[in-house]
Amino acid sequence: KGDLSAYLNLDTLIKRNLFALGPVAGLKGEILVLDGKVYSSSWNGRQLQNKQNEVSQAAMLVYSYVQNWKAINLKIKISSYAELEKLVETTAIANGYDIEIPFAFKIETGSLKALYHVINWQEGTKHTMENHKKFSYEGQLKNNESILLGFYSQQHQSIFTHHTSNMHIHVLDKKTTTVGHLDSLFINGSITIYLPVK
């Protein structure tokens, strides 16, 4: 309800097998956690600042502990966020998952084209869904080797997913370690989808 301050200190969480995403406290960047390693990116008005294991506070965090992942190799062509959501759904169902139960997933791709944003909220401004991206750095990936970490849920729209989607996804550029909130994407090639081993 407008309070964007730190609600969670990452140092209070056990890092082993931790996978998480969310905005930095004060909406001053994006966080992605892979097996306890904290990647973050922020925009200072001139350039992106990428850090590892330095940011410890989040305004909101979606997280799960995953000890083992099931890898599913696919060759695909998708050109929208909606198509990716459908792919995650059908892959989960085909592998015996009940998609009415929220779950984490991870995707590795060798060639990703994507648009993303890194939030840089201005203090004193009321936060709404409509003006969220107004205060963001908007970047793009061009054929980059990347990791996507996401959470799928049919029960959390406008809570930890967008009000029009069942997913919340952050992307990590493996070369630059830039973290961003995924907005759109294009993939034409091989990917590996990882689902939690039940």
PDB file of C-alpha atoms in Angstrom:
ATOM      1  CA  LYS A   1       0.000   0.000   0.000  1.00  0.00           C
ATOM      2  CA  GLY A   2       2.630   2.484  -1.052  1.00  0.00           C
ATOM      3  CA  ASP A   3       5.310   1.391   1.416  1.00  0.00           C
ATOM      4  CA  LEU A   4       8.338   0.555  -0.722  1.00  0.00           C
ATOM      5  CA  SER A   5      10.874   0.218   2.095  1.00  0.00           C
ATOM      6  CA  ALA A   6      12.731  -2.976   2.957  1.00  0.00           C
ATOM      7  CA  TYR A   7      10.371  -5.755   3.948  1.00  0.00           C
ATOM      8  CA  LEU A   8      12.908  -8.549   3.883  1.00  0.00           C
ATOM      9  CA  ASN A   9      16.562  -8.856   4.751  1.00  0.00           C
ATOM     10  CA  LEU A  10      18.202 -11.502   2.583  1.00  0.00           C
ATOM     11  CA  ASP A  11      20.682 -12.236   5.350  1.00  0.00           C
ATOM     12  CA  THR A  12      17.835 -13.787   7.356  1.00  0.00           C
ATOM     13  CA  LEU A  13      17.291 -16.487   4.722  1.00  0.00           C
ATOM     14  CA  ILE A  14      19.230 -19.724   4.422  1.00  0.00           C
ATOM     15  CA  LYS A  15      21.152 -19.371   1.156  1.00  0.00           C
ATOM     16  CA  ARG A  16      21.588 -23.039   0.226  1.00  0.00           C
ATOM     17  CA  ASN A  17      19.116 -24.023  -2.541  1.00  0.00           C
ATOM     18  CA  LEU A  18      17.520 -20.551  -2.426  1.00  0.00           C
ATOM     19  CA  PHE A  19      16.021 -19.217  -5.666  1.00  0.00           C
ATOM     20  CA  ALA A  20      14.350 -15.815  -5.534  1.00  0.00           C
ATOM     21  CA  LEU A  21      13.480 -12.596  -7.300  1.00  0.00           C
ATOM     22  CA  GLY A  22      12.120  -9.182  -6.441  1.00  0.00           C
ATOM     23  CA  PRO A  23      12.875  -5.451  -6.344  1.00  0.00           C
ATOM     24  CA  VAL A  24      15.591  -3.872  -4.225  1.00  0.00           C
ATOM     25  CA  ALA A  25      14.346  -1.944  -1.172  1.00  0.00           C
ATOM     26  CA  GLY A  26      12.832   1.384  -2.191  1.00  0.00           C
ATOM     27  CA  LEU A  27      12.339  -0.030  -5.716  1.00  0.00           C
ATOM     28  CA  LYS A  28      15.939   0.911  -6.501  1.00  0.00           C
ATOM     29  CA  GLY A  29      16.846  -2.060  -8.671  1.00  0.00           C
ATOM     30  CA  GLU A  30      16.161  -5.708  -9.421  1.00  0.00           C
ATOM     31  CA  ILE A  31      17.265  -8.863  -7.576  1.00  0.00           C
ATOM     32  CA  LEU A  32      17.722 -12.443  -8.763  1.00  0.00           C
ATOM     33  CA  VAL A  33      19.007 -15.210  -6.494  1.00  0.00           C
ATOM     34  CA  LEU A  34      20.381 -18.467  -7.926  1.00  0.00           C
ATOM     35  CA  ASP A  35      21.229 -21.143  -5.366  1.00  0.00           C
ATOM     36  CA  GLY A  36      21.932 -18.488  -2.750  1.00  0.00           C
ATOM     37  CA  LYS A  37      24.041 -16.201  -4.949  1.00  0.00           C
ATOM     38  CA  VAL A  38      22.481 -12.734  -5.049  1.00  0.00           C
ATOM     39  CA  TYR A  39      22.680 -10.874  -8.356  1.00  0.00           C
ATOM     40  CA  SER A  40      21.358  -7.318  -8.544  1.00  0.00           C
ATOM     41  CA  SER A  41      21.254  -4.409 -10.966  1.00  0.00           C
ATOM     42  CA  SER A  42      20.422  -0.757 -10.337  1.00  0.00           C
ATOM     43  CA  TRP A  43      20.320   2.389 -12.469  1.00  0.00           C
ATOM     44  CA  ASN A  44      21.990   5.530 -11.165  1.00  0.00           C
ATOM     45  CA  GLY A  45      20.686   7.764 -13.949  1.00  0.00           C
ATOM     46  CA  ARG A  46      23.800   7.297 -16.076  1.00  0.00           C
ATOM     47  CA  GLN A  47      24.667   3.621 -16.105  1.00  0.00           C
ATOM     48  CA  LEU A  48      23.683   0.218 -14.807  1.00  0.00           C
ATOM     49  CA  GLN A  49      25.472  -1.031 -11.723  1.00  0.00           C
ATOM     50  CA  ASN A  50      25.663  -4.813 -11.470  1.00  0.00           C
ATOM     51  CA  LYS A  51      26.547  -6.394  -8.132  1.00  0.00           C
ATOM     52  CA  GLN A  52      26.957  -9.858  -6.676  1.00  0.00           C
ATOM     53  CA  ASN A  53      26.220 -10.648  -3.026  1.00  0.00           C
ATOM     54  CA  GLU A  54      26.165  -6.955  -2.066  1.00  0.00           C
ATOM     55  CA  VAL A  55      22.457  -6.090  -1.907  1.00  0.00           C
ATOM     56  CA  SER A  56      20.772  -7.490   1.202  1.00  0.00           C
ATOM     57  CA  GLN A  57      17.353  -5.807   1.400  1.00  0.00           C
ATOM     58  CA  ALA A  58      14.289  -6.277  -0.785  1.00  0.00           C
ATOM     59  CA  ALA A  59      10.991  -4.411  -0.946  1.00  0.00           C
ATOM     60  CA  MET A  60       9.345  -7.725  -1.854  1.00  0.00           C
ATOM     61  CA  LEU A  61      10.750 -11.175  -2.531  1.00  0.00           C
ATOM     62  CA  VAL A  62       9.267 -14.284  -4.102  1.00  0.00           C
ATOM     63  CA  TYR A  63      11.388 -17.278  -3.206  1.00  0.00           C
ATOM     64  CA  SER A  64      11.561 -21.037  -3.088  1.00  0.00           C
ATOM     65  CA  TYR A  65      14.035 -23.637  -1.901  1.00  0.00           C
ATOM     66  CA  VAL A  66      14.815 -26.090  -4.696  1.00  0.00           C
ATOM     67  CA  GLN A  67      17.293 -28.860  -3.981  1.00  0.00           C
ATOM     68  CA  ASN A  68      17.026 -30.600  -7.343  1.00  0.00           C
ATOM     69  CA  TRP A  69      15.723 -29.583 -10.751  1.00  0.00           C
ATOM     70  CA  LYS A  70      14.332 -31.709 -13.571  1.00  0.00           C
ATOM     71  CA  ALA A  71      15.816 -30.600 -16.906  1.00  0.00           C
ATOM     72  CA  ILE A  72      13.657 -30.634 -20.040  1.00  0.00           C
ATOM     73  CA  ASN A  73      15.414 -29.879 -23.325  1.00  0.00           C
ATOM     74  CA  LEU A  74      13.290 -28.274 -26.028  1.00  0.00           C
ATOM     75  CA  LYS A  75      13.694 -26.665 -29.411  1.00  0.00           C
ATOM     76  CA  ILE A  76      11.223 -23.817 -29.717  1.00  0.00           C
ATOM     77  CA  LYS A  77      10.225 -20.620 -31.413  1.00  0.00           C
ATOM     78  CA  ILE A  78       8.341 -18.123 -29.274  1.00  0.00           C
ATOM     79  CA  SER A  79       7.912 -14.405 -29.739  1.00  0.00           C
ATOM     80  CA  SER A  80       5.846 -13.189 -26.798  1.00  0.00           C
ATOM     81  CA  TYR A  81       5.490 -13.350 -23.036  1.00  0.00           C
ATOM     82  CA  ALA A  82       2.090 -15.016 -23.485  1.00  0.00           C
ATOM     83  CA  GLU A  83       3.648 -17.760 -25.611  1.00  0.00           C
ATOM     84  CA  LEU A  84       6.289 -18.343 -22.944  1.00  0.00           C
ATOM     85  CA  GLU A  85       3.593 -18.629 -20.284  1.00  0.00           C
ATOM     86  CA  LYS A  86       1.769 -21.213 -22.400  1.00  0.00           C
ATOM     87  CA  LEU A  87       5.026 -23.129 -22.901  1.00  0.00           C
ATOM     88  CA  VAL A  88       5.698 -23.205 -19.155  1.00  0.00           C
ATOM     89  CA  GLU A  89       2.141 -24.401 -18.505  1.00  0.00           C
ATOM     90  CA  THR A  90       2.162 -27.176 -21.115  1.00  0.00           C
ATOM     91  CA  THR A  91       5.651 -28.345 -20.137  1.00  0.00           C
ATOM     92  CA  ALA A  92       4.677 -28.508 -16.469  1.00  0.00           C
ATOM     93  CA  ILE A  93       1.468 -30.428 -17.224  1.00  0.00           C
ATOM     94  CA  ALA A  94       3.301 -32.847 -19.539  1.00  0.00           C
ATOM     95  CA  ASN A  95       5.710 -33.595 -16.700  1.00  0.00           C
ATOM     96  CA  GLY A  96       3.023 -34.297 -14.123  1.00  0.00           C
ATOM     97  CA  TYR A  97       2.759 -30.947 -12.358  1.00  0.00           C
ATOM     98  CA  ASP A  98      -0.484 -29.507 -11.026  1.00  0.00           C
ATOM     99  CA  ILE A  99      -0.357 -25.942 -12.346  1.00  0.00           C
ATOM    100  CA  GLU A 100      -2.954 -24.819  -9.803  1.00  0.00           C
ATOM    101  CA  ILE A 101      -0.134 -25.057  -7.256  1.00  0.00           C
ATOM    102  CA  PRO A 102       2.458 -22.231  -7.553  1.00  0.00           C
ATOM    103  CA  PHE A 103       5.942 -23.306  -8.591  1.00  0.00           C
ATOM    104  CA  ALA A 104       9.358 -21.936  -9.492  1.00  0.00           C
ATOM    105  CA  PHE A 105      10.993 -22.584 -12.848  1.00  0.00           C
ATOM    106  CA  LYS A 106      14.278 -21.797 -14.523  1.00  0.00           C
ATOM    107  CA  ILE A 107      15.140 -21.510 -18.216  1.00  0.00           C
ATOM    108  CA  GLU A 108      18.581 -21.463 -19.796  1.00  0.00           C
ATOM    109  CA  THR A 109      18.988 -20.302 -23.373  1.00  0.00           C
ATOM    110  CA  GLY A 110      22.005 -19.698 -25.554  1.00  0.00           C
ATOM    111  CA  SER A 111      20.380 -17.019 -27.677  1.00  0.00           C
ATOM    112  CA  LEU A 112      17.784 -14.713 -26.174  1.00  0.00           C
ATOM    113  CA  LYS A 113      16.394 -11.495 -27.551  1.00  0.00           C
ATOM    114  CA  ALA A 114      14.492  -9.671 -24.846  1.00  0.00           C
ATOM    115  CA  LEU A 115      13.307  -6.381 -23.451  1.00  0.00           C
ATOM    116  CA  TYR A 116      13.579  -5.808 -19.723  1.00  0.00           C
ATOM    117  CA  HIS A 117      13.421  -3.011 -17.190  1.00  0.00           C
ATOM    118  CA  VAL A 118      15.291  -2.103 -14.013  1.00  0.00           C
ATOM    119  CA  ILE A 119      13.141  -0.096 -11.635  1.00  0.00           C
ATOM    120  CA  ASN A 120      14.558   3.191 -10.297  1.00  0.00           C
ATOM    121  CA  TRP A 121      11.750   4.667  -8.252  1.00  0.00           C
ATOM    122  CA  GLN A 122      11.810   8.342  -7.331  1.00  0.00           C
ATOM    123  CA  GLU A 123      11.050   9.026  -3.686  1.00  0.00           C
ATOM    124  CA  GLY A 124       7.952  11.065  -3.033  1.00  0.00           C
ATOM    125  CA  THR A 125       6.087   9.672  -6.037  1.00  0.00           C
ATOM    126  CA  LYS A 126       3.006   7.536  -5.539  1.00  0.00           C
ATOM    127  CA  HIS A 127       3.592   4.067  -6.949  1.00  0.00           C
ATOM    128  CA  THR A 128       0.935   2.673  -9.294  1.00  0.00           C
ATOM    129  CA  MET A 129       0.811  -0.061 -11.935  1.00  0.00           C
ATOM    130  CA  GLU A 130       0.367   2.652 -14.544  1.00  0.00           C
ATOM    131  CA  ASN A 131       3.498   4.650 -13.755  1.00  0.00           C
ATOM    132  CA  HIS A 132       5.754   1.770 -12.661  1.00  0.00           C
ATOM    133  CA  LYS A 133       7.798   1.627 -15.872  1.00  0.00           C
ATOM    134  CA  LYS A 134       7.987   5.418 -16.138  1.00  0.00           C
ATOM    135  CA  PHE A 135      10.682   5.295 -13.467  1.00  0.00           C
ATOM    136  CA  SER A 136      12.740   2.489 -14.995  1.00  0.00           C
ATOM    137  CA  TYR A 137      15.783   1.904 -17.114  1.00  0.00           C
ATOM    138  CA  GLU A 138      14.668  -0.054 -20.168  1.00  0.00           C
ATOM    139  CA  GLY A 139      17.236  -2.347 -21.751  1.00  0.00           C
ATOM    140  CA  GLN A 140      17.452  -5.119 -24.295  1.00  0.00           C
ATOM    141  CA  LEU A 141      19.315  -8.350 -24.864  1.00  0.00           C
ATOM    142  CA  LYS A 142      20.404  -9.330 -28.374  1.00  0.00           C
ATOM    143  CA  ASN A 143      21.203 -13.010 -28.851  1.00  0.00           C
ATOM    144  CA  ASN A 144      22.552 -13.199 -25.311  1.00  0.00           C
ATOM    145  CA  GLU A 145      23.212 -16.364 -23.322  1.00  0.00           C
ATOM    146  CA  SER A 146      20.809 -15.940 -20.433  1.00  0.00           C
ATOM    147  CA  ILE A 147      19.089 -17.484 -17.456  1.00  0.00           C
ATOM    148  CA  LEU A 148      15.428 -16.812 -16.708  1.00  0.00           C
ATOM    149  CA  LEU A 149      14.111 -17.418 -13.207  1.00  0.00           C
ATOM    150  CA  GLY A 150      10.374 -17.297 -12.789  1.00  0.00           C
ATOM    151  CA  PHE A 151       7.458 -18.112 -10.556  1.00  0.00           C
ATOM    152  CA  TYR A 152       4.149 -19.364 -11.917  1.00  0.00           C
ATOM    153  CA  SER A 153       0.896 -18.946 -10.018  1.00  0.00           C
ATOM    154  CA  GLN A 154      -2.767 -18.720 -10.930  1.00  0.00           C
ATOM    155  CA  GLN A 155      -3.625 -17.227  -7.520  1.00  0.00           C
ATOM    156  CA  HIS A 156      -1.266 -14.258  -7.180  1.00  0.00           C
ATOM    157  CA  GLN A 157      -2.072 -11.779  -9.941  1.00  0.00           C
ATOM    158  CA  SER A 158      -1.314  -8.217  -8.767  1.00  0.00           C
ATOM    159  CA  ILE A 159       0.451  -9.746  -5.754  1.00  0.00           C
ATOM    160  CA  PHE A 160       3.680 -11.135  -7.158  1.00  0.00           C
ATOM    161  CA  THR A 161       2.675 -11.474 -10.814  1.00  0.00           C
ATOM    162  CA  HIS A 162       1.387  -8.793 -13.163  1.00  0.00           C
ATOM    163  CA  HIS A 163      -2.396  -8.443 -13.147  1.00  0.00           C
ATOM    164  CA  THR A 164      -2.565  -9.840 -16.704  1.00  0.00           C
ATOM    165  CA  SER A 165      -0.159 -12.760 -16.225  1.00  0.00           C
ATOM    166  CA  ASN A 166       0.427 -15.851 -14.128  1.00  0.00           C
ATOM    167  CA  MET A 167       4.209 -15.380 -14.171  1.00  0.00           C
ATOM    168  CA  HIS A 168       6.867 -13.124 -12.700  1.00  0.00           C
ATOM    169  CA  ILE A 169      10.262 -13.515 -14.390  1.00  0.00           C
ATOM    170  CA  HIS A 170      13.675 -11.941 -14.002  1.00  0.00           C
ATOM    171  CA  VAL A 171      16.436 -12.416 -16.552  1.00  0.00           C
ATOM    172  CA  LEU A 172      20.188 -12.664 -15.971  1.00  0.00           C
ATOM    173  CA  ASP A 173      22.613 -11.902 -18.795  1.00  0.00           C
ATOM    174  CA  LYS A 174      25.351 -14.474 -18.125  1.00  0.00           C
ATOM    175  CA  LYS A 175      28.084 -12.295 -19.659  1.00  0.00           C
ATOM    176  CA  THR A 176      27.368  -8.925 -18.051  1.00  0.00           C
ATOM    177  CA  THR A 177      25.436 -10.265 -14.993  1.00  0.00           C
ATOM    178  CA  THR A 178      22.770  -7.628 -15.640  1.00  0.00           C
ATOM    179  CA  VAL A 179      19.483  -8.483 -13.924  1.00  0.00           C
ATOM    180  CA  GLY A 180      16.189  -7.178 -15.262  1.00  0.00           C
ATOM    181  CA  HIS A 181      12.465  -7.712 -14.965  1.00  0.00           C
ATOM    182  CA  LEU A 182      11.496  -9.509 -18.184  1.00  0.00           C
ATOM    183  CA  ASP A 183       8.953  -7.642 -20.321  1.00  0.00           C
ATOM    184  CA  SER A 184       9.089  -9.391 -23.712  1.00  0.00           C
ATOM    185  CA  LEU A 185      11.233 -11.920 -25.524  1.00  0.00           C
ATOM    186  CA  PHE A 186      12.013 -13.830 -28.695  1.00  0.00           C
ATOM    187  CA  ILE A 187      13.628 -17.273 -28.745  1.00  0.00           C
ATOM    188  CA  ASN A 188      14.275 -19.424 -31.791  1.00  0.00           C
ATOM    189  CA  GLY A 189      16.392 -22.398 -30.845  1.00  0.00           C
ATOM    190  CA  SER A 190      17.255 -24.785 -28.046  1.00  0.00           C
ATOM    191  CA  ILE A 191      16.416 -24.121 -24.411  1.00  0.00           C
ATOM    192  CA  THR A 192      16.403 -26.075 -21.190  1.00  0.00           C
ATOM    193  CA  ILE A 193      13.456 -25.662 -18.840  1.00  0.00           C
ATOM    194  CA  TYR A 194      14.088 -26.670 -15.245  1.00  0.00           C
ATOM    195  CA  LEU A 195      11.213 -27.657 -12.967  1.00  0.00           C
ATOM    196  CA  PRO A 196      11.542 -28.487  -9.258  1.00  0.00           C
ATOM    197  CA  VAL A 197      11.866 -32.190  -8.519  1.00  0.00           C
ATOM    198  CA  LYS A 198       8.852 -33.059  -6.415  1.00  0.00           C
TER     199      LYS A 198
END
